[in-house]
XYZ file of N, CA and C in Angstrom:
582
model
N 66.660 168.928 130.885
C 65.947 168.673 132.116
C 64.668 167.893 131.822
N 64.438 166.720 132.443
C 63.067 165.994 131.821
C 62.524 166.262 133.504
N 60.895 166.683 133.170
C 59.973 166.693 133.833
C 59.338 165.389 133.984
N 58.829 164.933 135.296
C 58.446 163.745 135.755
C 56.428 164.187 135.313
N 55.933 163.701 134.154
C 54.724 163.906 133.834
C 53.884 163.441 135.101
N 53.713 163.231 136.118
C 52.932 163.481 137.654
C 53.094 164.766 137.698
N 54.089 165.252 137.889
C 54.053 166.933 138.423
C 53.160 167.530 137.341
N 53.214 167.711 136.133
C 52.656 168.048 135.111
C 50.980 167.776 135.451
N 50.654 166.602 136.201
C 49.359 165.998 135.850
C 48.909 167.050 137.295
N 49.693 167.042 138.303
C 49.702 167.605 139.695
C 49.159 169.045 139.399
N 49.854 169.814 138.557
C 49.873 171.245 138.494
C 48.467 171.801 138.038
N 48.456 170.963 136.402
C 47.000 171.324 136.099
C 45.865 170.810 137.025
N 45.481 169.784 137.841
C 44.861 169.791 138.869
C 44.548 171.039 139.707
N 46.063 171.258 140.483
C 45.867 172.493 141.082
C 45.479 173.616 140.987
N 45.802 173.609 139.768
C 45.440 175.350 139.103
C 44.323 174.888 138.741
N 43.073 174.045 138.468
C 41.848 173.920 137.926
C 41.325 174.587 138.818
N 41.446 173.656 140.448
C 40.930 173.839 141.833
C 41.063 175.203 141.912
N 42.432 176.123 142.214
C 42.636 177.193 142.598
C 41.420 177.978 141.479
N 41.256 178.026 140.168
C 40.481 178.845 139.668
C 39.570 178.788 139.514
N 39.002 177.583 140.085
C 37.283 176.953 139.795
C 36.883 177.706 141.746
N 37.869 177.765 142.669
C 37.399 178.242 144.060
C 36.834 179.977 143.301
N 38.629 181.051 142.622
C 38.365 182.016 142.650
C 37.209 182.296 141.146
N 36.761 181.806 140.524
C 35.563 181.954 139.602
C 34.438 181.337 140.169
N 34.105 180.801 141.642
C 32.845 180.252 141.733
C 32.390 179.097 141.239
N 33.106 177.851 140.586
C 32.635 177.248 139.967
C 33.069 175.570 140.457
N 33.351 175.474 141.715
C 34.272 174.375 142.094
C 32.875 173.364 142.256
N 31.503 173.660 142.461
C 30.822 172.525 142.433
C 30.639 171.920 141.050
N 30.994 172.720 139.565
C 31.055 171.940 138.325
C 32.319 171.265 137.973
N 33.275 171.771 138.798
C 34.290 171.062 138.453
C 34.741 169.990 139.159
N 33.982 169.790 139.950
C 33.869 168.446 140.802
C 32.994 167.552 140.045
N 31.984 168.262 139.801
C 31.011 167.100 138.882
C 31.722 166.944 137.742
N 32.227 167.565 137.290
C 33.027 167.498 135.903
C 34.160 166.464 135.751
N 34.768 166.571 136.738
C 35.482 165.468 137.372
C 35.094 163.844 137.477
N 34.381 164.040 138.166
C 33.539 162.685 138.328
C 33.084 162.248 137.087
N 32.379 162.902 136.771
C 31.664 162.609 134.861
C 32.703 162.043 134.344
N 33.643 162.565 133.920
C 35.225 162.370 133.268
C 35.502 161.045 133.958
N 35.769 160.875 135.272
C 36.003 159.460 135.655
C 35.110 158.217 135.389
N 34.035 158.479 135.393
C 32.762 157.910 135.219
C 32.835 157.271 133.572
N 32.849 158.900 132.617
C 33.172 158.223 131.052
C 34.160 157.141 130.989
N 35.391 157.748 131.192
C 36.632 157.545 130.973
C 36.441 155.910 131.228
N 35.856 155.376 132.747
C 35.670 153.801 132.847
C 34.699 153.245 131.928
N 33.551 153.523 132.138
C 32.530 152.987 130.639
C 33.231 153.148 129.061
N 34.019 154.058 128.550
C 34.324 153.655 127.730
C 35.704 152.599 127.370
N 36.583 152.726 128.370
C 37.622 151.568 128.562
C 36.591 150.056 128.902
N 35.591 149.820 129.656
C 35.262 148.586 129.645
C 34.221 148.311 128.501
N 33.987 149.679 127.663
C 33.098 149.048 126.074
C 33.589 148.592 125.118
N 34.833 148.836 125.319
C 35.752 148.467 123.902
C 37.110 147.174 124.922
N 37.349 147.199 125.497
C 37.898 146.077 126.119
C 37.901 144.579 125.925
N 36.202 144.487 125.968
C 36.148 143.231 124.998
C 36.568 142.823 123.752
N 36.513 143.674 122.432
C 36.753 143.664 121.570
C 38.487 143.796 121.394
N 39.071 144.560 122.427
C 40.156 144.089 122.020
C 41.288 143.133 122.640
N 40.055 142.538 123.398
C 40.623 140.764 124.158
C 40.613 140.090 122.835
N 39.577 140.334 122.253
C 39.122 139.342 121.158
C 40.114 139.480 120.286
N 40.301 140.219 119.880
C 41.459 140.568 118.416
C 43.189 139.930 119.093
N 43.758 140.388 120.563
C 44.582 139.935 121.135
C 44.526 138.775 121.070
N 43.438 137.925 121.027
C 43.268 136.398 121.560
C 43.318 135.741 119.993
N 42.729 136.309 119.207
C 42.744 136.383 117.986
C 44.313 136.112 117.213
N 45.429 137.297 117.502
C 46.526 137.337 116.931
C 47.318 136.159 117.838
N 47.407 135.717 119.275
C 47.912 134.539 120.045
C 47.051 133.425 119.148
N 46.478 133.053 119.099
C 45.890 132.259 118.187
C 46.361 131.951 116.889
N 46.694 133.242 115.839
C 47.323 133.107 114.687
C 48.839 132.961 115.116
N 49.556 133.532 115.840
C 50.672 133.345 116.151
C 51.331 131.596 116.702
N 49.814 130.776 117.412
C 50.450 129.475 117.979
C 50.077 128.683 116.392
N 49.222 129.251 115.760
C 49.082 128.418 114.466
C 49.759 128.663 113.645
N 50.657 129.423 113.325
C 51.889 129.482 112.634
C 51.586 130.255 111.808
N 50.469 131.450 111.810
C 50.737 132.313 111.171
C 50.817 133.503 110.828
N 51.926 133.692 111.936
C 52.955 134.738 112.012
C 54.012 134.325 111.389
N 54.363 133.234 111.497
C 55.711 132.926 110.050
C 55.553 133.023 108.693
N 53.843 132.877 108.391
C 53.331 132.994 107.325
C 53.080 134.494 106.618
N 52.869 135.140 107.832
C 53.006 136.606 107.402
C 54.271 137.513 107.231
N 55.080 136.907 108.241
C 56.211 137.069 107.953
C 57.321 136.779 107.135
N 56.540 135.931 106.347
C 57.321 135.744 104.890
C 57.005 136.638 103.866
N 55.652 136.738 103.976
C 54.826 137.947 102.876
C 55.209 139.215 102.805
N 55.372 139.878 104.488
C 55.675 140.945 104.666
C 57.720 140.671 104.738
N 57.781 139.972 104.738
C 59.569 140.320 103.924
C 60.430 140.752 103.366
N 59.725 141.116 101.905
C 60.165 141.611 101.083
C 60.199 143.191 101.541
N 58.846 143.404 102.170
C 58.717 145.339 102.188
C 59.327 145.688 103.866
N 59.664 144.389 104.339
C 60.653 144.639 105.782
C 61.867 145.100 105.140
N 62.352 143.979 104.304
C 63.308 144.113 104.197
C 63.853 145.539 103.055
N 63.617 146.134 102.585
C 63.231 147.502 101.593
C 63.144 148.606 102.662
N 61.969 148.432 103.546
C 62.130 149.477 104.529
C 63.370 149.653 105.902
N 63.815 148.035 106.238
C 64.458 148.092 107.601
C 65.794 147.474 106.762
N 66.572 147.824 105.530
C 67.782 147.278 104.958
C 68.672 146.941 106.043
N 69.178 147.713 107.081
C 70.075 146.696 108.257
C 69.920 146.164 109.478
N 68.737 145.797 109.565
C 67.997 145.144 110.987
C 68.733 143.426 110.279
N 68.704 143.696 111.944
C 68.928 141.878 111.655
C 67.867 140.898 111.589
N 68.083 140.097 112.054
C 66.854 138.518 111.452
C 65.848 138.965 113.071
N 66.343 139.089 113.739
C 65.170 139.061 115.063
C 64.733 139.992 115.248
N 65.379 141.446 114.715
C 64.242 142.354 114.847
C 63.467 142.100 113.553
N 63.572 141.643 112.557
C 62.768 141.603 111.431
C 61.897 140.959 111.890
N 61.650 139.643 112.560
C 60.599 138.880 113.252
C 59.890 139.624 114.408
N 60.129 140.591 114.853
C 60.054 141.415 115.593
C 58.485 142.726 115.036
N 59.362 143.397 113.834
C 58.731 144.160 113.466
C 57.749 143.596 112.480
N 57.937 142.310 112.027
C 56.939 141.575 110.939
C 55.807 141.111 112.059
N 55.706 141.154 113.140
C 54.814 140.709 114.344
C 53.824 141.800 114.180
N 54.467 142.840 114.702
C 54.379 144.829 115.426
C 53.347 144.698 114.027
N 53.895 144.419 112.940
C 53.205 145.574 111.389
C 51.772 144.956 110.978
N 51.561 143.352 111.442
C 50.681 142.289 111.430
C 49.706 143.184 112.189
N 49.800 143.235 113.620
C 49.018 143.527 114.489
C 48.612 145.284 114.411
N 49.700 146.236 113.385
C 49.154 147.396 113.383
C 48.000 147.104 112.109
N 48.022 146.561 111.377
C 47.395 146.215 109.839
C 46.223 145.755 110.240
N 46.026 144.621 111.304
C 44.719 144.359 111.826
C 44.032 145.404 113.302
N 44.588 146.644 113.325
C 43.894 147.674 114.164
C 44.105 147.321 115.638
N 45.136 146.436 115.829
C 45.423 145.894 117.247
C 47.093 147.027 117.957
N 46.312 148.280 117.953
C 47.706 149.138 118.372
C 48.232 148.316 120.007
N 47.667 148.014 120.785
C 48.160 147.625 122.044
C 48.548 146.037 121.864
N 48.153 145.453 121.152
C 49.003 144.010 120.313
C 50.209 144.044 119.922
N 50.271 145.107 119.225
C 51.270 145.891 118.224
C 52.914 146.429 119.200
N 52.176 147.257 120.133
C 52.912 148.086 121.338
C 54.224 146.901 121.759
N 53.905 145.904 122.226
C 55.142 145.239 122.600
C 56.310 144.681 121.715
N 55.453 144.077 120.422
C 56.270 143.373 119.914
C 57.580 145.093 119.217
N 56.459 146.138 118.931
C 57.212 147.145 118.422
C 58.588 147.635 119.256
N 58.360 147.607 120.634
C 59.211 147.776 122.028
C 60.552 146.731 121.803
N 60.306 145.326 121.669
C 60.965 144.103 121.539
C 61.926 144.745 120.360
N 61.392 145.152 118.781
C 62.005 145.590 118.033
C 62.663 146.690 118.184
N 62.138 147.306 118.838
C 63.543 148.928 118.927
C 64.332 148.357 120.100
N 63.983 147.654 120.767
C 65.565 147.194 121.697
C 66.348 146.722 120.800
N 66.244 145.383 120.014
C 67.016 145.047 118.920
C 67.151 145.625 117.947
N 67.014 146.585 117.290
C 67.561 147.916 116.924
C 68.535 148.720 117.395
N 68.180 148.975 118.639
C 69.122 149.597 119.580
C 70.612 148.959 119.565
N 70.333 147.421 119.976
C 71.697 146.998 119.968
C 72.642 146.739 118.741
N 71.842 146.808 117.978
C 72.237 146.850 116.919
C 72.979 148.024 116.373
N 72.570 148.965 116.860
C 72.877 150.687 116.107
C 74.293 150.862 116.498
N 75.060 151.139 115.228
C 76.583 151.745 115.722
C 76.734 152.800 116.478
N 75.752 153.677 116.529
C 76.502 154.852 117.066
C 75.270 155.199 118.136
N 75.708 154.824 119.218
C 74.599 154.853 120.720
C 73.868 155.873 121.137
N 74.528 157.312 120.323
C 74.079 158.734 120.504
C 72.844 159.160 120.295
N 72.400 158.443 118.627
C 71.423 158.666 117.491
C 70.465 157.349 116.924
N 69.734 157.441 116.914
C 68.401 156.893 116.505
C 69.051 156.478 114.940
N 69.163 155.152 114.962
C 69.437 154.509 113.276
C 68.582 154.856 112.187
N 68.851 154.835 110.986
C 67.643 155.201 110.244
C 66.320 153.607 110.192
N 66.955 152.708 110.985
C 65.745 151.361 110.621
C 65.420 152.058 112.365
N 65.541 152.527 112.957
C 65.063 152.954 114.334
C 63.720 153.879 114.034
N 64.181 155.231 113.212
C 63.517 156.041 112.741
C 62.370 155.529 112.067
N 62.859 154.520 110.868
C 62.006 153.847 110.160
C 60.417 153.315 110.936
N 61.090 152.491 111.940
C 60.008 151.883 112.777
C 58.707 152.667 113.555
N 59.298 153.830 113.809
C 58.588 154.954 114.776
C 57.969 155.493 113.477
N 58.190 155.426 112.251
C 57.729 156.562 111.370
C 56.094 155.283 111.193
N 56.826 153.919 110.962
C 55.612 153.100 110.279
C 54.576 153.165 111.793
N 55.240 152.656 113.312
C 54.143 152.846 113.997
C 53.610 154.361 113.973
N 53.753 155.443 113.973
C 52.918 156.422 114.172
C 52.115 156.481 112.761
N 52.018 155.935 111.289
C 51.398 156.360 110.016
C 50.746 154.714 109.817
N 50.699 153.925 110.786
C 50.599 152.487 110.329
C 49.247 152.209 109.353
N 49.350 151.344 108.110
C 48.256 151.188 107.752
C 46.820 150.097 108.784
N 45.774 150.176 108.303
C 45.189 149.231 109.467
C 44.127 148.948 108.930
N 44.071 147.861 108.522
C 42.802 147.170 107.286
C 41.852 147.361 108.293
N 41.681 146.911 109.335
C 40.949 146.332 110.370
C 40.898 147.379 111.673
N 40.212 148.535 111.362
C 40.548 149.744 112.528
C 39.631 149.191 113.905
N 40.232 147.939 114.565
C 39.272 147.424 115.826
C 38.597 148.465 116.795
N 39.873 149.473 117.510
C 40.104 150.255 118.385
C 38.527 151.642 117.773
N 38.576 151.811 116.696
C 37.694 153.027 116.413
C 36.559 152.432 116.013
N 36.486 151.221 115.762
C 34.899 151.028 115.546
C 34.649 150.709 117.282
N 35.553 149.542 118.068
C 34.706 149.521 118.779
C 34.082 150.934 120.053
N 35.249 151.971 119.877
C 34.646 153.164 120.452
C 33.294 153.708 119.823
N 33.396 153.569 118.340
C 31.881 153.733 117.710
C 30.851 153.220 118.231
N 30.920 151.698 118.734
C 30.126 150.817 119.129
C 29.349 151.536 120.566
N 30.824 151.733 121.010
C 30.187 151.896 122.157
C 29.682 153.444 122.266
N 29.650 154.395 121.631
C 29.239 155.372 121.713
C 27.871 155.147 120.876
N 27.572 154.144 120.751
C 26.036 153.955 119.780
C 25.799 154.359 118.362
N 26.753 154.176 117.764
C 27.117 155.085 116.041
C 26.243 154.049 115.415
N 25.030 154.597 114.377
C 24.160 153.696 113.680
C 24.882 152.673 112.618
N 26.370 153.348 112.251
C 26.938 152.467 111.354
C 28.496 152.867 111.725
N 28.566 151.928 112.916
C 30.352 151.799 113.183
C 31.355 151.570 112.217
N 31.122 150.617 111.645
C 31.657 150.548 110.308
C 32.094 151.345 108.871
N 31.001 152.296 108.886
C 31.396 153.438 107.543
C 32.658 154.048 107.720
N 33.367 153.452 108.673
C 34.584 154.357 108.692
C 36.074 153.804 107.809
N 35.414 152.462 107.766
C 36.683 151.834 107.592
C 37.239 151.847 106.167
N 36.826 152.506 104.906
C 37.237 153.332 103.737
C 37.704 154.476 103.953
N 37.714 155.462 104.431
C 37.902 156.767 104.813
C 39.618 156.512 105.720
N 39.508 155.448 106.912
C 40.678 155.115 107.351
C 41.830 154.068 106.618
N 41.118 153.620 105.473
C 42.170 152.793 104.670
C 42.407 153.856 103.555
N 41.945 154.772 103.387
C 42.237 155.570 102.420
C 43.336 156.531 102.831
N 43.246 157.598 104.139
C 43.849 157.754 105.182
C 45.342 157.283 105.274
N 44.995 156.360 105.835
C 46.438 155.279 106.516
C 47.655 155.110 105.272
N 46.618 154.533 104.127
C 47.750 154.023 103.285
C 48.451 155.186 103.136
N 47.708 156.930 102.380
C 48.614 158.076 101.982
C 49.321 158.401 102.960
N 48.990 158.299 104.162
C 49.773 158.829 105.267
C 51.152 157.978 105.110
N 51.451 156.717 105.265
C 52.472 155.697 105.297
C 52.934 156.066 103.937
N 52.633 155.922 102.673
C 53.464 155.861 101.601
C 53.829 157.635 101.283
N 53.433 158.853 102.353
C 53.892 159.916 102.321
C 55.059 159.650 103.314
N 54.862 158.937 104.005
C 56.145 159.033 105.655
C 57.352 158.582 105.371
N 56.799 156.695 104.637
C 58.174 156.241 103.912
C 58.737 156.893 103.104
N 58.148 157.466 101.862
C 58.941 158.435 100.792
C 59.668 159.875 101.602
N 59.402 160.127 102.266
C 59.751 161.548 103.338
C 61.142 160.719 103.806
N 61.112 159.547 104.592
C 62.362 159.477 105.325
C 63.277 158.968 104.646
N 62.574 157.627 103.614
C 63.571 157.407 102.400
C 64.328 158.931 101.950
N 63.716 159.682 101.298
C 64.593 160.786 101.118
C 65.516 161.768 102.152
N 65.005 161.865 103.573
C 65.924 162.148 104.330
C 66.975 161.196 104.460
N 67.091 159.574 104.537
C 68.028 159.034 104.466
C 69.129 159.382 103.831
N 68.525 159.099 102.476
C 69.192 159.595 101.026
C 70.266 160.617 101.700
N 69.502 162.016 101.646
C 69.986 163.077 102.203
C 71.183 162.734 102.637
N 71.165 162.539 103.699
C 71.818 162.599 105.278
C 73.519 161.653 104.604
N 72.839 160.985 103.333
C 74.132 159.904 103.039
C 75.400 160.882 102.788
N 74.633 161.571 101.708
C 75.552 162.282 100.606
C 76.244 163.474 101.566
């Protein structure tokens, strides 16, 4: 049974209201509310810019040709990680891995989408998630990201004296996370063969 996440968003609403009336507290949770709407926009339009820039940035490297250029580099470890994708999702996910590497997750988001459709059609058996399907979801959720745009510029905008100190700690991070995820599913593959 899949739940339509509105009802979900509906319910906890309701039940806030219903218990903020019977605890007395519905004038903070109105302000609380508002505050929350209030953040929630100031910090989507503080970091927005920054990631026009990086978007405009990767369209830019992409009309200058180099996304073919990266996509030759990153080839070898496409091809190691995604062994039966074909040629267009490989161009696909050599896009997605560019744009997770430079901290552009919503850059990243489509071309990754583009690649699991062509995956999809690709997959023999329509039931189950391929292991280059799996693969893909494992690298976007552990992706490495030289360039963490998205968390400095929330730093920025939250006024952090040094937005930047983060970005050792998240390359240190990222890489163990990814070369723990690949070795994990490589060996479930394995597994699953025998």
């Amino acid at each position: 049974m899949v739940i339509n996440m509105n009802y979900i968003w509906c319910g906890m609403i309701i039940i806030s209201i219903i218990v903020s009336v019977f605890t007395g507290t519905v004038d903070e949770t109105i302000n609380a509310a508002f505050e929350g709407a209030k953040s929630a926009v100031f910090t989507i339009l503080s970091f927005a810019g920054i990631m026009c820039f990086w978007t405009g940035i990767m369209k830019v490297a992409e009309k200058a040709g180099l996304s073919q250029k990266v996509e030759k580099l990153l080839r070898p470890v496409i091809n190691f990680l995604f062994p039966n994708a074909g040629s267009e999702a490989k161009k696909y996910i050599s896009v997605n891995m560019s744009a997770n590497l430079l901290g552009m997750g919503n850059a990243a988001t489509p071309m990754g989408i583009k690649a699991m459709e062509c995956l999809d059609r690709e997959n023999k058996n329509p039931l189950y998630a391929s292991d280059d399907m799996c693969m893909l979801v494992v690298l976007n959720t552990t992706s490495i990201q030289l360039i963490p745009t998205t968390i400095i510029a929330l730093r920025v905008a939250a006024s952090s004296a040094d937005p930047f100190s983060i970005i050792l700690p998240i390359w240190i991070s990222s890489i163990t996370a990814v070369l723990a995820a690949v070795f994990l599913a490589k060996m479930y593959f394995r597994r699953k063969r025998l």
